[in-house]
Short mmCIF file of C-alpha atoms in Angstrom, two decimals:
data_model
loop_
_atom_site.label_atom_id
_atom_site.label_comp_id
_atom_site.label_asym_id
_atom_site.label_seq_id
_atom_site.Cartn_x
_atom_site.Cartn_y
_atom_site.Cartn_z
CA MET A 1 120.12 -26.06 -0.94
CA LEU A 2 119.09 -23.16 -3.17
CA ARG A 3 117.23 -24.17 -6.31
CA MET A 4 115.63 -22.29 -9.21
CA SER A 5 112.31 -23.41 -10.67
CA ARG A 6 112.56 -25.30 -13.97
CA MET A 7 109.96 -23.16 -15.77
CA GLU A 8 109.19 -25.82 -18.34
CA GLY A 9 106.03 -26.71 -20.22
CA LEU A 10 104.03 -23.53 -20.88
CA GLY A 11 100.86 -24.74 -22.54
CA ALA A 12 101.09 -28.17 -20.89
CA PRO A 13 97.98 -29.54 -19.18
CA ALA A 14 97.59 -29.52 -15.41
CA GLN A 15 98.35 -32.93 -13.96
CA PRO A 16 95.63 -34.62 -11.91
CA PHE A 17 95.98 -34.92 -8.15
CA SER A 18 93.89 -36.24 -5.30
CA LEU A 19 95.47 -35.46 -1.94
CA PRO A 20 94.39 -34.95 1.69
CA ASP A 21 94.19 -31.48 3.19
CA THR A 22 94.94 -30.65 6.81
CA GLN A 23 91.40 -31.67 7.82
CA GLY A 24 91.67 -35.06 6.16
CA ASN A 25 89.45 -34.11 3.21
CA ILE A 26 90.51 -35.31 -0.23
CA VAL A 27 90.99 -32.43 -2.69
CA SER A 28 91.30 -33.11 -6.41
CA LEU A 29 92.07 -31.13 -9.53
CA ASP A 30 88.45 -31.61 -10.64
CA ASP A 31 87.24 -29.71 -7.57
CA PHE A 32 88.41 -26.48 -9.23
CA ALA A 33 86.79 -27.10 -12.62
CA GLY A 34 84.52 -24.07 -12.29
CA SER A 35 87.32 -21.57 -11.70
CA PRO A 36 88.74 -19.61 -14.66
CA ALA A 37 92.21 -19.66 -13.12
CA LEU A 38 94.01 -22.13 -10.87
CA LEU A 39 97.30 -21.62 -9.04
CA VAL A 40 99.14 -24.72 -7.82
CA ALA A 41 101.87 -23.71 -5.35
CA PHE A 42 104.45 -26.10 -3.95
CA ILE A 43 105.44 -24.85 -0.51
CA CYS A 44 106.48 -26.24 2.87
CA ASN A 45 106.37 -25.18 6.50
CA HIS A 46 110.00 -24.39 7.28
CA CYS A 47 111.60 -22.99 4.11
CA PRO A 48 112.84 -19.40 4.62
CA PHE A 49 111.83 -18.52 1.06
CA VAL A 50 108.24 -19.60 1.77
CA LEU A 51 108.17 -17.85 5.14
CA HIS A 52 109.47 -14.70 3.44
CA VAL A 53 106.41 -14.47 1.15
CA ILE A 54 103.68 -16.31 3.05
CA ASP A 55 101.87 -13.27 4.46
CA GLU A 56 101.71 -11.59 1.06
CA LEU A 57 100.80 -14.90 -0.60
CA VAL A 58 97.83 -15.26 1.74
CA ALA A 59 96.81 -11.66 0.98
CA PHE A 60 97.20 -12.36 -2.74
CA ALA A 61 94.88 -15.37 -2.50
CA LYS A 62 92.25 -13.27 -0.71
CA ASP A 63 92.55 -10.48 -3.29
CA TYR A 64 92.08 -12.74 -6.30
CA ALA A 65 89.56 -15.28 -5.05
CA PRO A 66 86.61 -12.92 -5.80
CA LYS A 67 88.03 -12.41 -9.31
CA GLY A 68 87.97 -16.12 -10.08
CA LEU A 69 91.35 -17.47 -8.98
CA ALA A 70 91.35 -20.78 -7.15
CA MET A 71 94.50 -21.74 -5.30
CA VAL A 72 95.89 -24.87 -3.77
CA ALA A 73 99.18 -25.36 -1.93
CA ILE A 74 101.01 -28.68 -1.80
CA SER A 75 103.79 -29.86 0.50
CA SER A 76 105.82 -32.69 -1.01
CA ASN A 77 108.75 -32.71 1.42
CA ASP A 78 109.66 -35.99 3.08
CA PRO A 79 108.75 -35.57 6.78
CA ALA A 80 110.88 -38.58 7.72
CA ASP A 81 113.94 -36.38 7.25
CA TYR A 82 112.20 -33.04 7.90
CA PRO A 83 109.72 -33.46 10.79
CA ASP A 84 108.74 -29.78 10.61
CA ASP A 85 106.94 -30.64 7.38
CA ASP A 86 104.73 -33.39 8.79
CA ALA A 87 100.93 -33.28 8.85
CA ALA A 88 100.68 -31.86 12.37
CA HIS A 89 102.98 -28.97 11.50
CA MET A 90 101.02 -28.37 8.30
CA THR A 91 97.84 -27.96 10.37
CA ALA A 92 99.60 -25.51 12.66
CA PHE A 93 100.95 -23.63 9.65
CA VAL A 94 97.43 -23.16 8.24
CA GLN A 95 96.23 -21.79 11.55
CA GLN A 96 99.24 -19.55 12.15
CA TYR A 97 99.17 -17.85 8.76
CA GLY A 98 95.43 -17.96 8.09
CA LEU A 99 95.52 -19.89 4.84
CA THR A 100 92.21 -19.60 3.00
CA PHE A 101 93.12 -22.21 0.39
CA PRO A 102 93.64 -25.97 0.75
CA TYR A 103 97.06 -27.13 1.90
CA LEU A 104 97.65 -30.69 0.72
CA HIS A 105 100.13 -33.40 1.62
CA ASP A 106 101.82 -35.15 -1.30
CA GLU A 107 103.07 -38.11 0.73
CA THR A 108 104.27 -40.18 -2.23
CA GLN A 109 105.79 -37.11 -3.94
CA SER A 110 104.12 -38.25 -7.17
CA VAL A 111 102.37 -34.91 -7.72
CA ALA A 112 105.58 -32.91 -7.37
CA LEU A 113 107.18 -35.27 -9.88
CA ALA A 114 104.25 -34.92 -12.29
CA TYR A 115 104.46 -31.12 -12.16
CA GLY A 116 108.24 -31.02 -12.39
CA ALA A 117 108.45 -29.03 -9.16
CA ILE A 118 111.93 -28.42 -7.83
CA CYS A 119 111.85 -25.76 -5.12
CA THR A 120 109.71 -24.15 -2.46
CA PRO A 121 107.97 -22.00 -3.43
CA ASP A 122 107.28 -23.18 -6.99
CA PHE A 123 104.24 -21.70 -8.75
CA PHE A 124 102.15 -23.09 -11.63
CA LEU A 125 99.29 -20.94 -12.96
CA PHE A 126 96.70 -22.54 -15.23
CA GLY A 127 93.99 -20.96 -17.36
CA PRO A 128 90.36 -22.05 -17.84
CA ASP A 129 91.44 -24.83 -20.19
CA ARG A 130 93.89 -25.93 -17.48
CA THR A 131 96.98 -25.40 -19.58
CA LEU A 132 100.03 -23.79 -18.03
CA PHE A 133 99.97 -20.01 -18.42
CA TYR A 134 102.75 -18.97 -16.04
CA ALA A 135 105.55 -20.74 -14.17
CA GLY A 136 107.83 -18.39 -12.31
CA GLN A 137 108.51 -16.29 -9.28
CA PHE A 138 106.11 -14.55 -6.91
CA ASP A 139 108.29 -11.47 -7.18
CA SER A 140 112.01 -10.58 -7.05
CA SER A 141 112.22 -10.26 -3.27
CA ARG A 142 114.34 -12.84 -1.46
CA PRO A 143 115.02 -13.53 2.23
CA LYS A 144 118.31 -12.78 3.91
CA ILE A 145 120.07 -16.13 4.19
CA ASN A 146 123.65 -17.29 4.32
CA ARG A 147 124.62 -19.31 1.29
CA PRO A 148 127.77 -19.85 -0.75
CA PRO A 149 127.98 -18.16 -4.16
CA VAL A 150 126.32 -20.11 -6.96
CA PRO A 151 128.15 -19.90 -10.32
CA GLY A 152 126.05 -18.11 -12.92
CA LEU A 153 123.42 -17.04 -10.39
CA LEU A 154 122.89 -13.37 -9.60
CA PRO A 155 123.08 -12.30 -5.94
CA LEU A 156 119.80 -12.48 -4.05
CA ARG A 157 117.98 -9.12 -3.83
CA THR A 158 117.16 -8.91 -0.15
CA ASP A 159 116.39 -5.18 -0.24
CA LEU A 160 113.14 -5.49 -2.18
CA PRO A 161 109.66 -5.56 -0.60
CA VAL A 162 107.40 -8.58 -1.00
CA THR A 163 104.64 -7.51 -3.39
CA GLY A 164 103.81 -10.55 -5.52
CA GLU A 165 104.01 -8.28 -8.55
CA ASP A 166 105.09 -10.97 -11.03
CA LEU A 167 102.36 -13.42 -10.12
CA ARG A 168 99.77 -10.66 -9.80
CA ALA A 169 100.62 -9.45 -13.32
CA ALA A 170 100.30 -12.99 -14.66
CA VAL A 171 96.89 -13.54 -13.05
CA ASP A 172 95.68 -10.14 -14.26
CA ALA A 173 96.73 -11.03 -17.81
CA LEU A 174 95.03 -14.43 -17.63
CA LEU A 175 91.75 -13.11 -16.26
CA THR A 176 91.56 -10.31 -18.85
CA GLY A 177 92.30 -12.57 -21.81
CA GLU A 178 95.78 -11.26 -22.51
CA ALA A 179 98.78 -13.34 -23.61
CA PRO A 180 101.05 -14.89 -20.99
CA PRO A 181 103.81 -12.59 -19.75
CA SER A 182 106.66 -12.66 -22.25
CA SER A 183 109.19 -12.45 -19.44
CA GLN A 184 108.79 -15.12 -16.80
CA ARG A 185 111.55 -15.25 -14.20
CA ALA A 186 112.36 -18.40 -12.26
CA SER A 187 111.29 -18.78 -8.66
CA ALA A 188 114.08 -19.37 -6.14
CA GLY A 189 113.84 -21.41 -2.98
CA CYS A 190 114.88 -24.46 -1.02
CA SER A 191 115.03 -27.74 -2.85
CA ILE A 192 112.13 -30.13 -2.37
CA LYS A 193 113.25 -32.77 0.13
CA TRP A 194 112.97 -35.95 -1.91
CA ARG A 195 112.86 -39.47 -0.59
CA GLU A 196 115.89 -41.45 -1.70
CA ASP A 197 113.76 -43.63 -3.96
CA ARG A 198 111.97 -40.65 -5.55
CA GLN A 199 114.90 -38.45 -6.57
CA PRO A 200 114.07 -36.95 -9.98
CA SER A 201 116.68 -36.46 -12.67
CA TRP A 202 116.52 -32.66 -12.24
CA ALA A 203 117.10 -32.60 -8.45
#
C-alpha cells in the first residue's frame, strides 16, 4: 500500500536505538556521536520504491561520508509475513548493492514506532545536536508501479531521474550551517509491514 511520510517533529531529538546489523554487531545511536550529521533511513529489501533509489542512495552515502555524514539504514518490516525482509535477505541485500553503511534489523519495530516512520523509504536527517533537520523525500522520482488512484494525491512522476537532489540539498544546508530547507516534501513508498500487535495509530 502506498504511504506518504508523516514529516512531523522538526527540531525533535533523535530517538535512541541499539540494533543488530547484518554481521550480528550491535549498532547504537551513540556510535555516531562524532559525526556532524546523521541520516536514519527506514528501508526494506523488496519495496519497489527502495529498489528504485538504492543505487543512487548508496552513491549518496559514499559522496557525503567524507564530508561528515553518517548514515544508518533500518528494516522494521515483519519477516513473518514478508520473508524477503528477513535477516538472510538483508545480508544478501547489503552484498548485492554494496551498502557502505550499517543495515539494522528492528525486530520489535520499537525504533520505527519511536521515529514515527510510516513508509519505505522514510528519511530522518539530524544535525550535530541530534535534532531533526529534515524529514522528507530523497527526490521526486518514483518507480513505475500499478496502483489505484489515491484521492488528494498527485500522480507519481515516473519520468524523472533519480538524483537525490532533495536530500543532497538538505545535507548541504546542514553541513554549511544554513537553515533547514523551507520546503520539505514527503517521501512516498510502501507501508511498513507492522505486526498485528504493533500497529501504530497512523498506519
